[in-house]
Coordinates of C-alpha atoms in Angstrom, one line a residue:
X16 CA 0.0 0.0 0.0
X17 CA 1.1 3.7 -0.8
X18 CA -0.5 6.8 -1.0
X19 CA -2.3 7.5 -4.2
X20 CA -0.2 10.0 -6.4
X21 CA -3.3 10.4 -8.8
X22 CA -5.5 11.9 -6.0
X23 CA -2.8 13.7 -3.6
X24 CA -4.4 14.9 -0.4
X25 CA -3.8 18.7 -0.4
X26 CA -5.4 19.3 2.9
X27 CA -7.5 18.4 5.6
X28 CA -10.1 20.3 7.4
X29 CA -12.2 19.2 10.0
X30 CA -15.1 21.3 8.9
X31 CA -18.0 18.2 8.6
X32 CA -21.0 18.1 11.4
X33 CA -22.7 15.0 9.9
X34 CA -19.7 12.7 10.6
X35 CA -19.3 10.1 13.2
X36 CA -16.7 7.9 14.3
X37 CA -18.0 5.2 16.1
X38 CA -21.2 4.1 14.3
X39 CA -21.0 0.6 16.5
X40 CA -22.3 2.9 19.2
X41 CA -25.6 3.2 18.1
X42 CA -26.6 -0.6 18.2
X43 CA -24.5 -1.4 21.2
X44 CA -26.5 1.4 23.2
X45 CA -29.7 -0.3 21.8
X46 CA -28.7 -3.2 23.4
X47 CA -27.7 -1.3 26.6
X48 CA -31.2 0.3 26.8
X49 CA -32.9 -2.9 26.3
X50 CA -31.1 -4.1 29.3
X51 CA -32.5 -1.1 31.2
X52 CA -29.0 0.2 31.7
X53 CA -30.6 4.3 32.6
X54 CA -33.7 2.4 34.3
X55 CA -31.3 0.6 37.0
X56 CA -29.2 3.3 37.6
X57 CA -31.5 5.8 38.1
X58 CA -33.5 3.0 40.2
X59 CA -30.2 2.2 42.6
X60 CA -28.1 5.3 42.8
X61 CA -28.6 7.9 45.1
X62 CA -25.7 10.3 44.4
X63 CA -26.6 13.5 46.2
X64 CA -26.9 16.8 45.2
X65 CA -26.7 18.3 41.6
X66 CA -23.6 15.9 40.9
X67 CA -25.7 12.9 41.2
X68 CA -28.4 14.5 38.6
X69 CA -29.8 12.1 35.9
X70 CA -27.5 9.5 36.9
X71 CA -28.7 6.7 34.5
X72 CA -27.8 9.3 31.6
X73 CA -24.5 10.0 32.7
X74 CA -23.8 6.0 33.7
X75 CA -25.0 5.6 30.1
X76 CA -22.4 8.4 28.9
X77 CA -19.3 6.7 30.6
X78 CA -20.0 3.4 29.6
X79 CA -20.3 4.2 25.9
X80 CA -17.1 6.2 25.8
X81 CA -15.7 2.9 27.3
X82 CA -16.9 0.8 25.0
X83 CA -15.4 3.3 22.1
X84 CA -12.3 3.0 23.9
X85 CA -12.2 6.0 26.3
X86 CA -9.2 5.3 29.4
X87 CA -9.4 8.4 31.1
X88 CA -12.3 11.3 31.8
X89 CA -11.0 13.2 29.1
X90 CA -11.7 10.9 26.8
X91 CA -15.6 11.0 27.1
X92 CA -14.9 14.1 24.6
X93 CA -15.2 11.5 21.8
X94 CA -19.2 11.3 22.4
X95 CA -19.3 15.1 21.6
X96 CA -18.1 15.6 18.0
X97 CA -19.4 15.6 14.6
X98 CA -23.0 14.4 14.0
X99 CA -22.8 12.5 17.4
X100 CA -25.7 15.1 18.6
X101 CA -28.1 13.4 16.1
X102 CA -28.0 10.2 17.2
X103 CA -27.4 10.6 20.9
X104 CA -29.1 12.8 23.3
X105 CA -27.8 14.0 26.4
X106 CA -24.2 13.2 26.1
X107 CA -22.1 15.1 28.7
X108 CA -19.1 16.8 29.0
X109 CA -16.5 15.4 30.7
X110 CA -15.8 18.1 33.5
X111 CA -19.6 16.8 34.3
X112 CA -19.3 12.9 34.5
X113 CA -15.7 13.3 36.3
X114 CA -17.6 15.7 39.2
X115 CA -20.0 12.8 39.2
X116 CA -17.7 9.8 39.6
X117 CA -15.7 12.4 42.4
X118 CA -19.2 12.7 44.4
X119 CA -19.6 8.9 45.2
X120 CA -19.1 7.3 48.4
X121 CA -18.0 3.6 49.2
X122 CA -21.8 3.1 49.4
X123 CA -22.2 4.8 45.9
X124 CA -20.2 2.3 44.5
X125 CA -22.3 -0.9 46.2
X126 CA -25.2 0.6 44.6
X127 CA -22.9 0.4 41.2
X128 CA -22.1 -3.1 41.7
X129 CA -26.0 -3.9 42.3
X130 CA -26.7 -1.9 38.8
X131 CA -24.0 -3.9 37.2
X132 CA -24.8 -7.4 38.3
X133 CA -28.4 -6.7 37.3
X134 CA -27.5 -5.2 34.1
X135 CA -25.4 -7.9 33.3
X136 CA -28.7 -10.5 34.3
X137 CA -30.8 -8.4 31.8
X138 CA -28.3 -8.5 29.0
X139 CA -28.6 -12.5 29.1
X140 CA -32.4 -12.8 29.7
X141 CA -32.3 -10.9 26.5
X142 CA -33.2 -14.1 24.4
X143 CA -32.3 -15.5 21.3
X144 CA -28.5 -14.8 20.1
X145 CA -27.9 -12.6 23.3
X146 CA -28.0 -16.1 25.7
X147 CA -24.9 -17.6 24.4
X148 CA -22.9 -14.7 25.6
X149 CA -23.7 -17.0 29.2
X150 CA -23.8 -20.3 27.9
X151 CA -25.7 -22.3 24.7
X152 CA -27.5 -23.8 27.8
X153 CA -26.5 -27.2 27.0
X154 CA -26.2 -28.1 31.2
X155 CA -22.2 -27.7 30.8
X156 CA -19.8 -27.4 33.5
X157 CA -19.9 -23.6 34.8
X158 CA -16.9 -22.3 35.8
X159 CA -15.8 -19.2 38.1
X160 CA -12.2 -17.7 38.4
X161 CA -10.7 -15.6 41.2
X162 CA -7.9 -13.7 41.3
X163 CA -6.7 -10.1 41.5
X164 CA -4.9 -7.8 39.5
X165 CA -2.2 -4.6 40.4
X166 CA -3.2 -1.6 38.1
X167 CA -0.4 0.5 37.6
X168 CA -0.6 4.1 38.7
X169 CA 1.7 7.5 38.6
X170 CA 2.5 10.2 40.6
X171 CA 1.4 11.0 44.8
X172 CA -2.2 12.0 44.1
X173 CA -3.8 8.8 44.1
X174 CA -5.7 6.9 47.2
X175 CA -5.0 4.1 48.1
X176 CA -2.1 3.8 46.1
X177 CA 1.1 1.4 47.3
X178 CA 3.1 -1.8 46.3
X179 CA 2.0 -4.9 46.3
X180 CA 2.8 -8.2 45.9
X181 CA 4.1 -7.4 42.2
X182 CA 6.8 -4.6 43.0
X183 CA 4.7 -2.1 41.0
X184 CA 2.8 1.0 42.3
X185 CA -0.7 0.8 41.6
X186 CA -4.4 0.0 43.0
X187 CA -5.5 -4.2 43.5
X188 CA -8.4 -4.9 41.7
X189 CA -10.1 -8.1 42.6
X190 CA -12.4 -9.9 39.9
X191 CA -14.3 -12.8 39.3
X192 CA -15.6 -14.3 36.0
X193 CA -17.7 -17.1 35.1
X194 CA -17.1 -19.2 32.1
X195 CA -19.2 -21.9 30.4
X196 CA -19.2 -24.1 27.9
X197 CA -18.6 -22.6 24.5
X198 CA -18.8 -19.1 25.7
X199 CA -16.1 -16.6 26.5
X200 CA -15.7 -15.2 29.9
X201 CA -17.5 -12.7 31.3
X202 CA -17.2 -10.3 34.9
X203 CA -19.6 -11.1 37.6
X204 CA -18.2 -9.2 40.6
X205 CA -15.4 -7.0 40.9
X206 CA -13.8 -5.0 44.0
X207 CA -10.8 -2.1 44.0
X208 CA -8.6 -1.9 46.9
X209 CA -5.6 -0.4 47.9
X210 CA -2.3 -1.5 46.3
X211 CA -0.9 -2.8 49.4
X212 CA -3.3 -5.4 50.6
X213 CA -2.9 -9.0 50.8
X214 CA -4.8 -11.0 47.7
X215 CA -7.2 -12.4 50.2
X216 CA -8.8 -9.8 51.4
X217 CA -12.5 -9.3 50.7
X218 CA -12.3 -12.3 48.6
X219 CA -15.0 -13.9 51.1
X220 CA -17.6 -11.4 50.4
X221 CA -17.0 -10.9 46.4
X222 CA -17.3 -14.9 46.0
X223 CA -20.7 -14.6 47.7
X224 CA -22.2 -12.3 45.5
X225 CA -20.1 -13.8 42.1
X226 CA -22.1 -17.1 43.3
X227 CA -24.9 -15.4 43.8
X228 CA -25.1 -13.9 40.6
X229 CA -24.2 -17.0 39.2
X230 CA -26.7 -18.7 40.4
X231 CA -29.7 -16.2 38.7
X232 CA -27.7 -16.2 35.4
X233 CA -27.6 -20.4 35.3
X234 CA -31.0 -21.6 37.5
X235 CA -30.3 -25.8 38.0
X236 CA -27.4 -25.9 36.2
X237 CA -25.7 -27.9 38.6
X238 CA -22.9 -27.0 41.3
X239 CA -20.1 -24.1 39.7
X240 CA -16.9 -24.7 40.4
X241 CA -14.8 -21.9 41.6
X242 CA -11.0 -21.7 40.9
X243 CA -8.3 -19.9 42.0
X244 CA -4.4 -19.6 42.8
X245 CA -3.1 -20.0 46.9
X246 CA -3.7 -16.8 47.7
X247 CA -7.1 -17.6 48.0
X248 CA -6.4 -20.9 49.8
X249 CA -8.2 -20.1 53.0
X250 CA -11.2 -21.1 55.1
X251 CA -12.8 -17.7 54.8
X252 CA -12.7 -18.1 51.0
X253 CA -13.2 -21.9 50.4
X254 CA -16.0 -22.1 53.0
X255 CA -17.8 -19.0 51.5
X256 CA -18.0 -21.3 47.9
X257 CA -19.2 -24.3 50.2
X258 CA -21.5 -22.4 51.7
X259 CA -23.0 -21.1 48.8
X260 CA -23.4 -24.7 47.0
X261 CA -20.1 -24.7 44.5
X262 CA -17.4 -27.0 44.2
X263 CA -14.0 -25.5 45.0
X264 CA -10.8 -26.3 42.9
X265 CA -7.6 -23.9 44.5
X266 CA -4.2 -23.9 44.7
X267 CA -2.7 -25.2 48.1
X268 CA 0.7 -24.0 49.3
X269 CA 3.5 -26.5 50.1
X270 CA 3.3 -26.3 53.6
X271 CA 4.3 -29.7 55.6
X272 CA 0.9 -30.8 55.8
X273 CA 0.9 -30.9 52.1
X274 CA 4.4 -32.5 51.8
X275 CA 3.8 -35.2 54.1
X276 CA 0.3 -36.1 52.0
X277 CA 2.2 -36.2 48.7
X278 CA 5.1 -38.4 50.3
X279 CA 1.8 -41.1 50.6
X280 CA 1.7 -41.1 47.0
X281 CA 3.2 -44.4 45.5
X282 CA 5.5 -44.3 42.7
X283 CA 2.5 -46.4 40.4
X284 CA -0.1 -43.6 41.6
X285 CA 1.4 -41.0 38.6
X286 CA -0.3 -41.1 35.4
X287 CA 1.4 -39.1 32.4
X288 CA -0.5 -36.2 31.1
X289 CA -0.7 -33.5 28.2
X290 CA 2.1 -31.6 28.9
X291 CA 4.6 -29.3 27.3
X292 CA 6.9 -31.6 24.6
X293 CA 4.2 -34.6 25.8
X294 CA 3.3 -37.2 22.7
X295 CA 0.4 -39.2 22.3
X296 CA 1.5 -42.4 21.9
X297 CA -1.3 -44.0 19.5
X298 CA -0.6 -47.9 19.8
X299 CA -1.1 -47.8 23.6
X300 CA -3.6 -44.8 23.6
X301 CA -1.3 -42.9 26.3
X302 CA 0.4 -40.1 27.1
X303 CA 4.6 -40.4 27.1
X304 CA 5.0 -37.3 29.3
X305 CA 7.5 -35.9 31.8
X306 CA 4.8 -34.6 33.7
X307 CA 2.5 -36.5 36.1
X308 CA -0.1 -36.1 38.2
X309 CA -1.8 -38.0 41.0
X310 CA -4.0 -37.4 43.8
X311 CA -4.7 -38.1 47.4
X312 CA -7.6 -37.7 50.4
X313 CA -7.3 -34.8 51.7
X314 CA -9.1 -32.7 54.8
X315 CA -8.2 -29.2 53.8
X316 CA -8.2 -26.7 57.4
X317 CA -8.2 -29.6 60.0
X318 CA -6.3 -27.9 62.6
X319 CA -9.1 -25.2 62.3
X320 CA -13.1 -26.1 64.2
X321 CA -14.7 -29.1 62.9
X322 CA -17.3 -26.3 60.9
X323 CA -14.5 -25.0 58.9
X324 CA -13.2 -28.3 57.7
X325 CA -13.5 -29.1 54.1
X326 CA -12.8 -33.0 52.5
X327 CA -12.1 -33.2 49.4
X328 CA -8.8 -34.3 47.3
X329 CA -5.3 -33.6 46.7
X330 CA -4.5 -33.7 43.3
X331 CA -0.8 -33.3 42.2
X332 CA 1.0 -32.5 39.3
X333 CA 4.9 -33.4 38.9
X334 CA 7.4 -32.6 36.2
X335 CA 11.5 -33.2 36.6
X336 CA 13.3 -30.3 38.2
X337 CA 15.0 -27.8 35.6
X338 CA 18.0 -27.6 37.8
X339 CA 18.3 -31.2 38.2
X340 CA 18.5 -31.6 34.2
X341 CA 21.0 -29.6 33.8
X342 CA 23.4 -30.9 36.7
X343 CA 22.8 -34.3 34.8
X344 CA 23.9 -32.3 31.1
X345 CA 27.2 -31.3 33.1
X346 CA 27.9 -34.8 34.4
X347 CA 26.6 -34.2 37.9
X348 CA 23.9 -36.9 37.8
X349 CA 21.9 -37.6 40.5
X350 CA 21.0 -41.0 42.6
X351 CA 17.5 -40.4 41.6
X352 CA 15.3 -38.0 40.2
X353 CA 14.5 -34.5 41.3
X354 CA 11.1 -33.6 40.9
X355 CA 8.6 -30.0 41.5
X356 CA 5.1 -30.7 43.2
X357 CA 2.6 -28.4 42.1
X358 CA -0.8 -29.6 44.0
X359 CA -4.4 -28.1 44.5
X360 CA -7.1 -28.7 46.8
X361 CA -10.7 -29.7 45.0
X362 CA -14.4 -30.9 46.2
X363 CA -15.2 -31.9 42.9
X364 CA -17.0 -36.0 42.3
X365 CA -13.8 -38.2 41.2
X366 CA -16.9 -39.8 39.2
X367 CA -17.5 -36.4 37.7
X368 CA -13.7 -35.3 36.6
X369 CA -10.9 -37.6 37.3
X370 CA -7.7 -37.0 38.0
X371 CA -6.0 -36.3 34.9
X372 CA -9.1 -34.4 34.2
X373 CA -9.6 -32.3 37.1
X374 CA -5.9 -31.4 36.7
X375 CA -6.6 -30.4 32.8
X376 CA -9.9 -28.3 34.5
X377 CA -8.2 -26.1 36.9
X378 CA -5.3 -25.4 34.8
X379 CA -7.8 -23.4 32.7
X380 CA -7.8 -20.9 35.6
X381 CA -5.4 -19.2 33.4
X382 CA -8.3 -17.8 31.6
X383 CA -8.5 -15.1 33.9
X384 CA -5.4 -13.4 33.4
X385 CA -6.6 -12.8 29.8
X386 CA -9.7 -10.5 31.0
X387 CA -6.8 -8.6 32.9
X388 CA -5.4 -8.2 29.9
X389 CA -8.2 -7.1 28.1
X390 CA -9.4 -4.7 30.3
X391 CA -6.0 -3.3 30.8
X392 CA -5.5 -2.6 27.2
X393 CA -9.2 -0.9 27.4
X394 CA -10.6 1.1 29.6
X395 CA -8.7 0.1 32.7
X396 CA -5.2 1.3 31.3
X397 CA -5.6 4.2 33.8
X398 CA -7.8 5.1 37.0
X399 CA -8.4 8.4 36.1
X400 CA -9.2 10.1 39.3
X401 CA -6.8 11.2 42.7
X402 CA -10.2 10.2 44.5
X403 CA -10.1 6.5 45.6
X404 CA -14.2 5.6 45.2
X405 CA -14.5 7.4 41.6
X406 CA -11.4 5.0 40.7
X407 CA -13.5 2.1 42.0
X408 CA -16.8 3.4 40.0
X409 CA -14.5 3.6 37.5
X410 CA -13.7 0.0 37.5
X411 CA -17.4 -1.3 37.9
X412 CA -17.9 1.1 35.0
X413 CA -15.2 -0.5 32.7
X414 CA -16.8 -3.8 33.7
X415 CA -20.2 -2.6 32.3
X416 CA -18.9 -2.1 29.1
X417 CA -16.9 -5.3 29.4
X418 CA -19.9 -7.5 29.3
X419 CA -21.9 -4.8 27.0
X420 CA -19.2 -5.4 24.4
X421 CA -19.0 -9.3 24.9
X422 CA -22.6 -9.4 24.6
X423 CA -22.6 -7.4 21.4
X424 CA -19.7 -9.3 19.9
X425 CA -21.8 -12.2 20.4
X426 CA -24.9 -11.0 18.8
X427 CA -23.0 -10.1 15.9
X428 CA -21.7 -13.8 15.1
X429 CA -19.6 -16.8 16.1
X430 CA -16.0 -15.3 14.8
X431 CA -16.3 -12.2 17.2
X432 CA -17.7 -14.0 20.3
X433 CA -14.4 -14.9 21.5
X434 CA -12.3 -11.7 20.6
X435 CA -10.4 -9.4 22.6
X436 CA -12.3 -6.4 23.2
X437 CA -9.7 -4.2 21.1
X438 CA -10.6 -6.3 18.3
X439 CA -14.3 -5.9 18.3
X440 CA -13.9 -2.2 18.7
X441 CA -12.3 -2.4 15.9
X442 CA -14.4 -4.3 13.7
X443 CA -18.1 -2.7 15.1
X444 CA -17.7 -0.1 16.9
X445 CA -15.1 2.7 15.6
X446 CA -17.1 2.6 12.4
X447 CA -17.1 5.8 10.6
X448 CA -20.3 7.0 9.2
X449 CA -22.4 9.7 8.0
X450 CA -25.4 10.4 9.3
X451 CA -28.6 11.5 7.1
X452 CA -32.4 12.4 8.0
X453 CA -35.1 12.4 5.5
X454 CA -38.6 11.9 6.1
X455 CA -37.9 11.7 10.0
X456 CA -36.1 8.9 9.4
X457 CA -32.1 8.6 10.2
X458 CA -29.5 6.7 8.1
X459 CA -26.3 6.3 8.5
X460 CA -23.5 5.8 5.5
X461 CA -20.7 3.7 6.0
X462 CA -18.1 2.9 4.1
X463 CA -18.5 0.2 1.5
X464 CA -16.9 -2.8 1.2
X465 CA -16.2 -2.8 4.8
X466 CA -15.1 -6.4 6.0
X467 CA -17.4 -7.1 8.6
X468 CA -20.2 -5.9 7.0
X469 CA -22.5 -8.9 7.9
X470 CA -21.8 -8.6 11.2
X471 CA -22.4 -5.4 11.8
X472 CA -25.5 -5.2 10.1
X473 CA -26.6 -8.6 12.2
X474 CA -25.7 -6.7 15.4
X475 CA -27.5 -3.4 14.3
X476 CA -31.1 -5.3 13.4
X477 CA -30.8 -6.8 16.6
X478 CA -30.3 -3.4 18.7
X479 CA -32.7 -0.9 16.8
X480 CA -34.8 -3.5 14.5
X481 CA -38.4 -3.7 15.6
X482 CA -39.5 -5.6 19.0
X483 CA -39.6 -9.2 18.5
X484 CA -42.9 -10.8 17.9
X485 CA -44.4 -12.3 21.2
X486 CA -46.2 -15.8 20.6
X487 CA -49.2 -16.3 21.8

């Protein structure tokens, strides 16, 4: 590609009022409206004074400038330009919607988390291609990841703000998704805390209501199965997900009382897995694999009250020692081999997943450090405000839009369902267009030939076609 030397561009002049960049906008709010995004925020907050005016407006305003890729207040401009006034009422300026996320209160942003839980209900009760965003409903295993994040921040200003367990400045944001069976993840509870607390903390409380929203988003689908990394190995935690009727599956820490029930293990216990450099042997229909796994009874908590004890499993997973193979590569052999335990406490039927698959099961916790990485490159690249609760409206915010742009991507077909965020922004929602009225009627112009045309169009007839037919 090079630029065209028939047709030189000899200037540029931002001079047209009838252009828009992001025509995605207009379905994806569609959508948001249909799952009474204004309704329940004007229903649940109570943000006082003229700040907290018409808050389901300005909730509305931030959330679309997320979903066009806004990462800081200022960048809720982008709703003001061009013909952006003809197809969107009400949009505010950004001096507005910061002095609104700067007037909430710690119980300001409960009342947020109760809008986005319910929004996030309505956007899957929305029916036909909306419900696979949740699940295809086919009674599959439902999954729910924990784990927190460190959100890098600069300069003295900011609340809250300290170093972590990662080294970095920033503010710990603690999430929870829930993942089913041929659908990508999505948020269902979210929590920012100070940079310097302890992963643990809170996690009790934000598992209740994750399970809890779970459990309205997938009525009798059997127990979820919560999993996360040893941070969150505790009874407070584990015994919340009992409690509230999930399976647990978390890492444990190799504390003695975990060494002593691996040493119980016998040497024909290991079973070869899929592994990195494993090969399926096809003749025996078996894994040839440096990595095993195996697993145990195990009481997790017993030195705690006999209420807090949880039985279960131990299942563990063993590969040979790095260091060991490469004394043995300078002729420093060792009597026997060395090997790395990595093991994790589950409640989960051995009828249901077996060893080798409950093993394969909870290493898909990984999934959740891809929704870090999503938002991250989004709108959670900053925390805009000095102001500690408008940085954590700001985060239940950028969740909204999270699940309003998973849901959309959805809607608009199979190939997007599953993409990052910055690609479906790309693809649906930083559309340019023209906009047009005739006849009371409003059409927008977009370019031709544009790839995802079908998609788009599939998404738009969904958001602003008419009200599906209701059967009698």
């Amino acid at each position: 590609m090079k630029l065209s030397h028939t047709l030189p561009a000899t200037s540029a002049v931002f001079d047209d009022p009838n252009l828009v960049s992001a025509a995605g906008l207009v379905p994806v709010l569609a959508l948001a409206d249909r799952a009474g995004l204004r309704r329940l925020a004007d229903e649940h907050l109570s943000v006082p004074g003229d700040k907290g005016a018409n808050a389901g407006l300005k909730v509305a305003s931030l959330v679309a400038g997320m979903v066009a890729g806004a990462d800081s207040i200022d960048d809720m401009a982008l709703l003001r330009h061009g013909g952006m006034g003809r197809v969107f009422a009400r949009a505010y300026a950004p001096s507005t919607l910061g002095s609104f996320l700067r007037a909430f209160t710690f119980g300001h942003v409960r009342q947020l988390d109760a809008v986005a839980s319910r929004f996030l209900t309505n956007l899957a009760a929305q029916g036909g291609q909306a419900a696979p965003v949740l699940g295809d409903g086919s009674g599959g295993r439902v999954l729910v990841d924990v784990d927190d994040t460190i959100i890098e921040v600069h300069g003295h200003a900011k609340q809250g703000a300290g170093f972590g367990y990662s080294g970095v400045r920033g503010l710990n944001a603690l999430l929870a998704t829930v993942t089913t069976t041929g659908s990508a993840p999505v948020v269902v509870a979210q929590r920012l805390r100070k940079g310097s607390c302890g992963s643990p903390r809170g996690a009790k409380r934000l598992v209740a209501d994750a399970l809890k929203t779970v459990r309205t988003l997938h009525p009798g689908q059997g127990k979820p199965l919560l999993r996360a990394d040893s941070a969150f190995y505790g009874a407070p935690t584990v015994g919340a997900a009992v409690r509230a009727g999930a399976q647990v599956s978390v890492t444990v820490r190799l504390d003695p009382k975990v060494k002593a029930a691996i040493t119980t293990i016998g040497e024909h216990a290991w079973t070869p897995i899929e592994y990195t450099d494993a090969i399926f042997d096809e003749v025996s229909g078996t894994w040839v694999s440096r990595a095993e796994v195996a697993e145990v009874p195990f009481t997790a908590f017993s030195s705690k009250k006999a209420t807090d004890r949880v039985p279960g499993r131990l299942v563990v997973r063993r590969i040979p020692d790095v260091n060991a193979d490469k004394k043995k590569a300078a002729g420093q052999g060792t009597l026997f081999d060395t090997w790395r335990f990595h093991a994790f406490f589950t409640t989960t039927d051995p009828a249901d997943l077996d060893t080798v698959a409950a093993d394969k099961t909870h290493r898909g916790h990984a999934i959740i450090e891809q929704v870090h990485a999503d938002l991250k490159s989004s709108a959670l690249a900053h925390l805009p405000s000095g102001k500690f609760t408008a940085n954590a409206a700001w985060l239940v915010l950028a969740i909204m839009a999270f699940n309003l742009t998973r849901t959309a991507a959805t809607i608009a077909g199979a190939d997007l369902a599953r993409a990052t965020t910055a690609t479906i922004r790309r693809k649906l929602i930083t559309v340019p267009a023209r906009v047009a009225s005739s006849a009371r009627r409003v059409t927008l112009h977009l370019p031709t030939a544009w790839p995802w045309e079908t998609a788009w169009s599939r998404l738009f007839n969904h958001g602003c076609g008419p009200p599906a037919t209701l059967s009698a």
